[in-house]
Coordinates of C-alpha atoms in Angstrom, one line a residue:
Chain A
M1 CA 84.9 73.5 124.8
T2 CA 81.2 72.9 123.9
N3 CA 78.8 75.7 123.4
K4 CA 75.0 75.8 122.8
N5 CA 75.4 75.3 119.1
S6 CA 77.7 73.0 117.2
F7 CA 80.1 75.7 116.1
E8 CA 83.7 75.3 117.0
N9 CA 85.0 78.0 119.4
L10 CA 88.0 79.3 117.5
G11 CA 89.2 81.3 120.5
V12 CA 90.1 85.0 120.4
G13 CA 90.8 86.6 117.0
I14 CA 91.6 89.9 115.4
G15 CA 90.2 91.6 112.3
L16 CA 93.0 91.4 109.7
R17 CA 94.0 94.9 108.4
V18 CA 96.8 95.9 106.0
D19 CA 98.5 97.9 108.7
H20 CA 99.2 94.6 110.5
Y21 CA 100.9 92.8 107.6
P22 CA 104.5 93.8 108.4
E23 CA 104.3 92.5 112.0
I24 CA 102.4 89.3 111.0
F25 CA 104.7 88.4 108.1
T26 CA 107.9 89.0 110.1
S27 CA 107.1 87.8 113.6
K28 CA 104.3 85.3 112.8
P29 CA 102.5 85.9 116.1
N30 CA 100.4 83.2 117.7
I31 CA 96.8 84.3 116.9
D32 CA 93.8 82.0 117.2
F33 CA 92.2 83.3 114.0
F34 CA 91.8 86.3 111.8
E35 CA 88.6 87.7 110.4
I36 CA 88.8 89.3 107.0
I37 CA 86.5 91.8 105.3
S38 CA 85.3 89.6 102.4
E39 CA 84.9 92.4 99.9
N40 CA 88.6 93.3 100.1
F41 CA 89.5 89.9 98.7
M42 CA 86.6 89.3 96.3
V43 CA 89.0 90.2 93.4
D44 CA 90.6 88.2 90.6
G45 CA 94.2 88.7 91.7
G46 CA 96.8 91.3 92.6
L47 CA 98.2 92.1 96.0
P48 CA 95.1 91.4 98.2
L49 CA 95.0 87.7 97.2
F50 CA 98.7 87.3 97.3
N51 CA 98.7 88.5 100.9
L52 CA 95.7 86.4 101.8
N53 CA 97.4 83.3 100.6
R54 CA 100.4 84.1 102.9
I55 CA 98.0 84.4 105.8
L56 CA 96.2 81.2 105.0
E57 CA 99.5 79.3 105.1
Q58 CA 99.7 80.1 108.8
Y59 CA 96.2 81.0 110.2
R60 CA 92.6 80.2 110.3
V61 CA 90.4 82.8 108.7
V62 CA 86.7 83.6 108.9
L63 CA 84.8 85.8 106.5
H64 CA 82.9 89.0 107.4
G65 CA 81.2 91.1 104.8
V66 CA 80.0 94.7 104.7
S67 CA 78.3 95.0 101.3
L68 CA 75.7 92.2 101.0
S69 CA 73.0 94.8 101.6
I70 CA 70.5 92.1 102.5
G71 CA 68.0 94.7 103.7
S72 CA 67.9 96.6 100.4
S73 CA 64.8 96.6 98.3
D74 CA 67.1 95.7 95.4
P75 CA 67.2 92.0 94.6
L76 CA 70.1 89.8 95.7
D77 CA 73.3 90.3 93.6
F78 CA 74.3 86.8 92.5
D79 CA 77.5 88.0 90.9
Y80 CA 78.5 89.3 94.4
L81 CA 77.4 86.0 95.9
A82 CA 79.3 83.9 93.4
R83 CA 82.5 85.8 94.3
L84 CA 81.8 85.4 98.0
K85 CA 81.3 81.7 97.5
K86 CA 84.6 81.4 95.7
L87 CA 86.3 83.1 98.6
T88 CA 84.7 80.8 101.1
K89 CA 86.3 77.9 99.2
I90 CA 89.7 79.6 99.1
T91 CA 89.7 80.4 102.8
K92 CA 87.8 77.3 104.1
T93 CA 85.9 79.6 106.5
P94 CA 83.6 77.6 108.8
W95 CA 80.9 80.3 108.4
F96 CA 80.4 83.8 106.9
S97 CA 78.7 86.8 108.2
D98 CA 77.3 90.2 107.2
H99 CA 75.1 92.9 108.7
L100 CA 71.4 93.2 109.3
C101 CA 71.1 96.4 107.3
W102 CA 71.1 97.8 103.8
S103 CA 73.9 99.7 102.1
S104 CA 72.9 100.0 98.5
I105 CA 69.8 101.0 96.5
G106 CA 69.2 101.1 92.8
G107 CA 72.7 99.7 92.3
K108 CA 74.3 102.7 94.1
Y109 CA 76.5 101.9 97.1
S110 CA 76.8 104.0 100.3
H111 CA 79.7 102.0 101.7
D112 CA 77.9 102.4 105.0
L113 CA 75.7 100.2 107.2
L114 CA 72.3 101.8 107.1
P115 CA 69.4 101.2 109.5
L116 CA 65.9 99.8 108.8
P117 CA 62.5 100.4 110.2
Y118 CA 61.7 97.3 112.4
T119 CA 58.5 96.0 110.8
E120 CA 57.1 92.5 110.4
K121 CA 57.0 92.8 106.6
I122 CA 60.7 93.9 106.4
A123 CA 61.8 91.2 108.8
D124 CA 60.1 88.5 106.8
Y125 CA 61.4 89.9 103.5
I126 CA 65.0 89.9 104.9
A127 CA 64.5 86.4 106.4
E128 CA 63.6 85.1 103.0
K129 CA 66.7 86.6 101.4
A130 CA 68.9 85.4 104.2
R131 CA 67.6 81.8 103.7
I132 CA 68.5 82.0 100.0
V133 CA 71.9 83.4 100.7
Q134 CA 72.7 80.7 103.3
D135 CA 71.5 78.0 100.9
Y136 CA 73.5 79.4 98.0
I137 CA 76.8 79.7 99.9
E138 CA 76.2 76.4 101.6
L139 CA 77.7 77.5 104.9
P140 CA 76.2 78.8 108.2
F141 CA 75.3 82.5 107.8
G142 CA 75.6 84.9 110.7
L143 CA 73.8 88.2 110.6
E144 CA 75.3 91.0 112.7
N145 CA 73.3 93.5 114.7
L146 CA 74.0 97.1 113.8
S147 CA 75.2 100.3 115.6
S148 CA 72.6 102.9 114.6
Y149 CA 72.1 106.6 114.9
V150 CA 68.4 107.0 114.0
S151 CA 65.2 105.1 114.9
F152 CA 61.9 105.3 113.2
K153 CA 58.3 106.1 114.2
N154 CA 57.0 103.3 112.0
S155 CA 59.0 100.6 113.7
E156 CA 56.6 98.0 115.1
M157 CA 59.0 96.3 117.5
P158 CA 62.4 96.8 119.2
E159 CA 65.6 95.9 117.4
W160 CA 66.1 92.7 119.4
E161 CA 62.7 91.3 118.4
F162 CA 63.3 92.2 114.8
Y163 CA 66.8 90.5 114.9
K164 CA 65.4 87.4 116.5
R165 CA 62.5 87.2 114.1
V166 CA 64.8 87.4 111.1
V167 CA 67.3 84.7 112.2
E168 CA 64.6 82.4 113.4
K169 CA 62.5 82.7 110.2
A170 CA 65.6 82.3 108.0
D171 CA 67.0 79.6 110.2
C172 CA 70.3 81.3 110.1
F173 CA 72.6 82.6 112.9
M174 CA 73.8 85.6 114.9
M175 CA 77.1 87.4 114.7
L176 CA 76.5 89.3 117.9
D177 CA 78.4 92.5 118.4
V178 CA 78.2 93.6 122.0
N179 CA 79.7 97.0 121.2
N180 CA 76.9 97.7 118.7
I181 CA 74.4 96.8 121.4
F182 CA 76.0 99.3 123.8
V183 CA 76.3 102.0 121.1
S184 CA 72.7 101.7 120.0
S185 CA 71.4 101.5 123.6
V186 CA 73.0 104.9 124.3
N187 CA 71.9 106.4 121.0
H188 CA 68.3 105.2 121.4
E189 CA 68.1 105.4 125.2
Y190 CA 67.3 101.8 126.2
D191 CA 68.8 99.4 128.6
P192 CA 71.2 97.0 126.8
H193 CA 70.1 94.2 129.1
D194 CA 66.6 94.5 127.6
Y195 CA 68.3 93.6 124.3
L196 CA 70.0 90.5 125.8
K197 CA 67.0 89.2 127.8
D198 CA 65.5 86.9 125.3
L199 CA 67.9 86.3 122.5
P200 CA 68.2 82.8 121.0
Y201 CA 71.8 82.2 122.2
D202 CA 72.0 78.8 120.5
R203 CA 72.1 80.8 117.3
V204 CA 75.2 82.9 118.1
L205 CA 78.1 81.7 116.0
Q206 CA 80.6 84.4 116.8
M207 CA 80.9 87.6 118.8
H208 CA 82.5 91.0 118.1
V209 CA 83.9 93.5 120.5
A210 CA 85.2 96.9 119.6
G211 CA 85.8 100.5 120.7
H212 CA 83.7 103.5 119.9
T213 CA 83.8 107.3 119.9
K214 CA 81.5 109.9 121.5
K215 CA 80.5 112.9 119.4
D216 CA 80.1 116.3 121.0
N217 CA 76.3 115.9 120.8
G218 CA 76.4 112.7 122.8
T219 CA 75.9 110.3 119.9
L220 CA 78.2 107.2 120.1
L221 CA 79.8 106.3 116.8
D222 CA 80.9 102.7 116.0
T223 CA 84.4 103.8 115.0
H224 CA 86.5 100.7 115.9
N225 CA 89.4 103.1 116.8
N226 CA 89.5 102.7 120.5
Y227 CA 89.9 100.3 123.5
V228 CA 86.8 98.3 124.5
C229 CA 85.1 100.0 127.3
E230 CA 84.2 98.3 130.6
E231 CA 80.5 98.4 130.0
V232 CA 81.0 96.5 126.7
W233 CA 83.2 93.9 128.4
E234 CA 80.5 93.3 131.0
L235 CA 78.0 92.7 128.2
Y236 CA 80.5 90.4 126.7
R237 CA 80.8 88.5 129.9
Y238 CA 77.1 88.0 130.1
V239 CA 76.7 86.9 126.5
Y240 CA 79.7 84.6 126.6
E241 CA 78.2 82.7 129.4
K242 CA 74.8 82.5 127.9
T243 CA 76.2 81.0 124.7
G244 CA 78.4 78.5 126.4
G245 CA 81.4 80.1 124.8
V246 CA 81.8 81.2 121.1
S247 CA 84.6 82.6 119.0
T248 CA 85.4 86.2 119.8
L249 CA 86.8 88.9 117.6
L250 CA 88.2 92.3 118.3
E251 CA 87.6 94.9 115.5
W252 CA 90.1 97.7 115.3
D253 CA 90.0 99.7 112.1
D254 CA 91.4 103.1 112.6
D255 CA 93.9 105.1 114.7
F256 CA 95.9 101.8 114.9
I257 CA 98.0 100.9 117.8
S258 CA 100.8 98.4 117.5
F259 CA 100.0 94.8 116.6
P260 CA 101.1 93.4 120.0
E261 CA 98.9 96.0 121.7
T262 CA 96.0 95.1 119.5
H263 CA 96.5 91.4 120.3
S264 CA 96.7 92.1 124.0
E265 CA 93.5 94.2 123.9
A266 CA 91.8 91.2 122.2
L267 CA 93.1 88.8 124.8
K268 CA 91.4 90.8 127.6
A269 CA 88.3 88.8 126.4
K270 CA 89.7 85.8 128.3
N271 CA 89.3 87.6 131.6
Y272 CA 85.5 87.8 130.9
Q273 CA 85.0 84.2 129.7
V274 CA 83.2 82.6 132.5
I275 CA 81.1 79.5 131.9
G276 CA 78.8 78.7 134.8
N277 CA 77.3 75.3 135.6
E278 CA 74.0 74.9 133.8
Chain T
M1 CA 64.7 78.8 91.6
N2 CA 61.5 80.1 93.3
N3 CA 60.3 83.7 92.7
P4 CA 62.7 86.2 94.3
P5 CA 61.4 87.7 97.6
K6 CA 59.2 90.7 97.0
S7 CA 60.3 93.9 98.8
P8 CA 57.6 95.6 101.0
D9 CA 56.1 98.5 99.1
D10 CA 57.3 101.3 101.3
L11 CA 60.9 100.0 101.7
N12 CA 62.1 101.2 98.3
K13 CA 60.8 104.8 98.8
Y14 CA 62.3 104.9 102.3
Q15 CA 65.7 103.8 101.0
I16 CA 65.7 106.2 98.0
D17 CA 64.9 109.1 100.5
F18 CA 67.5 107.9 102.9
F19 CA 70.2 107.6 100.2
S20 CA 69.3 111.0 98.9
A21 CA 69.7 112.5 102.4
I22 CA 73.0 111.0 103.3
T23 CA 74.6 111.7 99.9
K24 CA 73.5 115.4 100.1
T25 CA 76.7 117.4 99.4
F26 CA 78.1 119.9 101.8
L27 CA 78.6 123.6 101.0
F28 CA 82.2 124.6 101.7
T29 CA 82.1 128.2 102.9
E30 CA 84.7 130.6 104.3
D31 CA 83.2 129.9 107.8
G32 CA 83.5 126.1 107.3
I33 CA 81.2 123.4 106.2
D34 CA 77.5 124.2 105.8
Y35 CA 75.3 121.1 106.0
Q36 CA 72.2 121.2 103.9
M37 CA 69.9 119.5 106.4
D38 CA 66.9 121.5 105.2
S39 CA 67.0 119.7 101.9
Y40 CA 66.6 116.2 103.5
P41 CA 63.4 114.6 102.2
I42 CA 60.6 115.7 104.5
D43 CA 58.8 112.3 104.6
L44 CA 62.0 110.7 105.9
V45 CA 62.7 113.4 108.5
E46 CA 59.2 113.1 109.8
Q47 CA 59.7 109.4 110.4
I48 CA 62.8 109.8 112.5
I49 CA 62.3 109.8 116.3
P50 CA 63.9 113.0 117.8
L51 CA 65.7 112.9 121.1
K52 CA 65.6 115.6 123.8
N53 CA 68.8 117.2 122.5
L54 CA 68.7 116.1 118.8
S55 CA 66.1 116.7 116.1
G56 CA 65.4 114.1 113.4
K57 CA 67.5 116.1 111.0
E58 CA 70.4 116.3 113.3
R59 CA 70.3 112.5 113.9
L60 CA 70.3 112.0 110.1
L61 CA 73.2 114.3 109.7
T62 CA 75.5 111.7 111.4
Y63 CA 74.9 109.4 108.4
N64 CA 75.4 112.3 105.9
Q65 CA 78.7 113.2 107.6
Q66 CA 79.9 109.6 107.8
Y67 CA 79.1 109.0 104.1
W68 CA 81.2 112.0 102.9
F69 CA 84.0 111.7 105.5
R70 CA 84.6 108.1 104.6
L71 CA 84.7 108.8 100.9
F72 CA 87.0 111.9 101.3
S73 CA 89.3 109.8 103.5
T74 CA 89.4 106.9 101.0
M75 CA 90.1 109.3 98.1
Q76 CA 92.8 111.2 100.0
S77 CA 94.7 108.1 100.7
E78 CA 94.5 107.0 97.0
F79 CA 95.4 110.4 95.6
P80 CA 98.1 111.8 98.0
L81 CA 99.7 113.9 95.2
L82 CA 96.5 115.4 93.8
C83 CA 95.3 116.1 97.4
N84 CA 98.6 117.9 98.1
L85 CA 98.5 119.9 94.9
L86 CA 95.0 121.1 95.5
N87 CA 95.0 121.2 99.3
Y88 CA 92.5 119.3 101.4
E89 CA 89.6 121.7 101.1
A90 CA 89.8 122.0 97.3
F91 CA 90.4 118.3 97.0
N92 CA 87.3 117.5 99.1
K93 CA 85.2 119.9 96.9
L94 CA 86.4 118.2 93.8
I95 CA 85.6 114.7 95.2
S96 CA 82.2 115.8 96.4
H97 CA 81.4 117.2 92.9
Y98 CA 82.8 114.0 91.3
L99 CA 81.0 111.5 93.5
D100 CA 77.8 113.6 93.4
E101 CA 77.7 112.8 89.7
N102 CA 79.3 109.4 89.9
S103 CA 77.9 107.5 92.9
S104 CA 79.7 104.3 93.6
E105 CA 78.3 101.4 91.6
S106 CA 80.5 98.7 93.2
F107 CA 80.6 96.9 96.5
S108 CA 84.2 97.7 96.7
L109 CA 85.7 101.1 97.6
T110 CA 88.7 100.3 95.3
N111 CA 86.5 101.2 92.3
L112 CA 85.5 104.6 93.6
S113 CA 87.9 106.5 91.4
N114 CA 87.4 104.6 88.2
R115 CA 85.8 107.6 86.4
L116 CA 87.7 110.4 88.0
L117 CA 90.0 111.1 85.1
D118 CA 87.2 111.1 82.6
F119 CA 85.3 113.4 84.9
L120 CA 88.2 115.9 85.0
K121 CA 88.8 115.6 81.2
N122 CA 85.1 116.4 80.6
S123 CA 85.0 119.5 82.8
R124 CA 86.2 122.9 81.6
D125 CA 87.0 123.8 85.2
W126 CA 89.7 121.2 85.3
T127 CA 91.0 120.8 81.7
Q128 CA 92.8 124.2 82.2
Y129 CA 95.0 122.5 84.8
P130 CA 96.9 119.8 82.8
I131 CA 99.2 119.1 85.7
L132 CA 96.2 118.0 87.8
L133 CA 95.1 115.7 85.0
E134 CA 98.5 114.2 84.7
A135 CA 98.8 113.7 88.5
T136 CA 95.5 112.0 88.5
E137 CA 96.6 109.7 85.7
L138 CA 99.7 108.8 87.6
E139 CA 97.8 107.9 90.8
L140 CA 95.3 105.9 88.9
I141 CA 98.1 103.9 87.3
H142 CA 99.4 103.1 90.9
I143 CA 95.9 102.0 92.0
E144 CA 95.5 99.7 88.9
S145 CA 99.0 98.3 89.3
F146 CA 98.3 97.4 92.9
D147 CA 95.2 95.5 92.1
A148 CA 96.2 94.0 88.7
L149 CA 96.4 90.3 88.1
Q150 CA 99.8 88.6 88.0
L151 CA 100.0 86.3 85.0
S152 CA 102.0 83.2 85.6
N153 CA 103.7 82.8 82.2
E154 CA 106.2 85.6 83.0
L155 CA 109.2 85.8 80.8
Q156 CA 112.0 84.8 83.2
L157 CA 115.3 84.5 81.5
V158 CA 117.6 86.2 79.0
P159 CA 118.9 84.7 76.8
M160 CA 115.6 83.0 75.9
T161 CA 115.0 79.8 74.0
V162 CA 114.9 79.9 70.2
K163 CA 111.2 79.3 70.3
E164 CA 110.6 82.2 72.7
I165 CA 112.8 84.5 70.6
H166 CA 110.9 83.5 67.5
L167 CA 107.6 84.2 69.2
I168 CA 108.7 87.6 70.4
E169 CA 110.2 88.6 67.0
S170 CA 107.1 87.5 65.1
K171 CA 104.2 88.0 67.5
G172 CA 105.3 90.7 70.0
L173 CA 105.5 90.7 73.7
A174 CA 102.7 90.8 76.1
F175 CA 103.1 92.8 79.3
Q176 CA 102.1 91.9 82.9
P177 CA 98.8 93.7 83.5
S178 CA 100.4 95.6 86.4
C179 CA 102.9 97.3 84.0
T180 CA 102.0 100.7 82.5
L181 CA 104.0 103.3 80.7
F182 CA 103.8 106.9 81.8
H183 CA 104.9 110.1 80.1
E184 CA 105.1 113.1 82.4
H185 CA 105.7 116.8 81.7
W186 CA 106.3 117.8 85.4
N187 CA 108.3 115.8 87.9
L188 CA 105.2 114.2 89.3
V189 CA 106.6 110.7 90.2
F190 CA 109.2 112.4 92.4
S191 CA 106.6 114.8 93.8
R192 CA 104.3 111.9 94.7
H193 CA 107.0 110.3 96.8
Q194 CA 107.4 113.6 98.6
A195 CA 103.6 113.9 99.2
I196 CA 103.5 110.3 100.6
E197 CA 106.6 111.0 102.8
Q198 CA 104.9 114.1 104.3
L199 CA 101.8 112.0 105.2
E200 CA 103.8 109.1 106.6
E201 CA 105.9 111.3 108.8
E202 CA 102.8 113.2 109.8
E203 CA 104.7 116.5 109.0
D204 CA 102.8 119.7 108.4
I205 CA 101.7 119.5 104.8
I206 CA 103.8 121.7 102.6
E207 CA 102.1 122.3 99.2
L208 CA 104.4 120.9 96.6
E209 CA 105.3 122.8 93.4
P210 CA 106.4 120.2 90.8
L211 CA 109.0 121.3 88.3
L212 CA 108.4 121.4 84.6
E213 CA 110.5 118.4 83.6
E214 CA 109.6 115.9 80.9
S215 CA 110.4 112.2 81.6
F216 CA 109.3 108.7 80.9
W217 CA 108.5 105.9 83.2
C218 CA 107.4 102.3 83.4
I219 CA 105.2 101.7 86.5
F220 CA 105.0 98.1 87.5
R221 CA 104.6 95.6 90.4
K222 CA 107.6 93.6 91.4
D223 CA 107.7 91.3 94.4
N224 CA 104.3 92.8 95.2
I225 CA 105.5 96.3 95.5
V226 CA 104.5 99.0 93.0
E227 CA 107.6 100.6 91.6
E228 CA 108.7 103.1 89.0
E229 CA 111.6 102.7 86.6
Q230 CA 112.7 105.7 84.6
I231 CA 113.3 105.0 80.9
S232 CA 114.5 107.1 78.0
F233 CA 112.4 108.5 75.3
I234 CA 113.5 105.9 72.8
Q235 CA 112.9 103.1 75.3
Y236 CA 109.4 104.6 75.9
E237 CA 108.8 104.6 72.1
L238 CA 109.9 101.0 71.7
L239 CA 107.9 99.7 74.7
S240 CA 104.8 101.6 73.6
L241 CA 105.0 99.9 70.2
L242 CA 105.4 96.5 71.8
K243 CA 102.5 97.3 74.2
N244 CA 100.3 98.2 71.3
G245 CA 100.9 94.7 69.9
H246 CA 103.7 95.2 67.4
S247 CA 106.2 92.5 67.0
L248 CA 109.8 93.3 68.0
N249 CA 110.8 93.4 64.3
D250 CA 108.0 95.7 63.4
A251 CA 108.7 98.0 66.4
L252 CA 112.4 98.3 65.4
V253 CA 111.5 99.1 61.8
S254 CA 109.0 101.7 62.9
I255 CA 111.6 103.3 65.2
E256 CA 114.3 103.2 62.5
N257 CA 112.0 105.4 60.4
S258 CA 111.8 108.2 62.9
A259 CA 114.9 107.8 65.1
T260 CA 118.1 109.8 64.6
E261 CA 121.3 108.1 63.7
Q262 CA 122.6 108.5 67.2
D263 CA 119.4 106.8 68.5
L264 CA 119.9 103.9 66.1
I265 CA 123.5 103.3 67.3
L266 CA 122.2 103.4 70.9
I267 CA 119.5 100.9 70.2
E268 CA 121.9 98.5 68.4
K269 CA 124.4 98.7 71.2
N270 CA 122.0 98.4 74.2
L271 CA 119.0 96.5 73.1
S272 CA 120.1 93.2 74.7
S273 CA 121.0 94.8 78.0
W274 CA 117.7 96.8 78.0
F275 CA 115.7 93.6 77.6
A276 CA 117.8 91.8 80.2
R277 CA 116.9 94.6 82.7
W278 CA 113.2 94.7 81.7
V279 CA 112.9 90.9 81.9
S280 CA 114.6 90.9 85.3
L281 CA 111.9 93.4 86.5
G282 CA 109.2 91.1 85.4
W283 CA 107.5 93.3 82.8
F284 CA 106.8 90.7 80.2
V285 CA 104.8 87.5 79.7
L286 CA 105.2 85.2 76.8
P287 CA 102.8 85.7 73.9
K288 CA 100.4 82.8 73.3

């Protein structure tokens, strides 16, 4: 299948989690690809790398990070990047991704994906860092849009313009999470289709789908512990067609269901993969 | 390389304020958790757009809750025994106190507990509970064993070659990094298994009461599972000396000086079979 960029469409994958290992190692299910959380394997040895090597014998793997903290006012951490680069060689990942956010400041880590005010200066600062990261790792770099729970008065543009500005200035790519678009659209009271109207779809290298949770106060949380809702699948259908078809990944990180059920939830994506004649 | 990108002036202050808000500790009261929203930095709160049903502070609270609930949950899964012995609320209070003073400095959550034992040992509140310190030590050994490197030059066979025997006799044995000796005064290894079982079977948590029972263990990783092997006091003494870099000859001489006659007979009779067992469990690597 050809899409609007030159990235291979790996099919429909699942986020690899420790809870899945027994099923994967015993029944060796037929999965198009796995996505791993890079930081869990940026270690010198021990069980994580042992298990990763067993996965690599059988499956294609792509890397997805959570701690690059590219939006932090701290400088880039080249020790982190060196470890990440080593992991890209081990896994032979075709690309790597992380979030358009910050998670650490002054060398202290929040282990969360934190939001930014959407200003031109911040966009340009992050774009410069993203360009350096992509050059250093020597692979296509996808930035993922965030689920967020606050928005700022000093933002100068909506999130989608900020996102577009960063990836275009950095000449990097989008890891587009349609669940995050939906979650943020509810939390910030905008129409998710406004988000999708003018994105540079030729820069989308992979997509994420996931489930979320509604708090009592109405806030949607990006919890990855639930089935993908119909509204998110419909956004997925729209984006998939716009991109010409890209690799798709289901994230399920908590309140696990059985591995076959997780796989079958991921495969629902195929029902929404319609490529029109353009 | 060119000059590193310069951060916009106001970004750093925003991030310091945001970090300070989301790491604000909770007050655990008899009526439940009291969130300290009024102590969020005012400059930050004023920048947040309120919604019809949610103030800026209430929106920020979501991040404050996520920060602590994630860290509580990570620590609860790494310290099932300590959590059982304290109960969830007291455990969360301890973790909130510990992490308030020891924010994570690593991109990985696995390093979150690195300073927990030192924190407990340096606090008068906790040193009066040696069982809790010992339980923490045991659970940290498990975490370290899980993540430890596996060296490839593992000692595989007994009997060994003459060269290997000479090396061991003269230079001592090195241990796999995943292999740690543990001396307990309560039956904590057993209790830890019970605590994990309760969690896995999702039973109602019954607070365990470990028995005062001294024993010795080697905790190690074999076939990529962390296991415990109970050892005798004399075996613990011998292995401790080897672990501290003594050659086998020196270790035996040192033990002879302090052991009873009965111990010496036991050592002479069983030394080969002990080593055969330990080698089969993959505890040793050849000295360089």
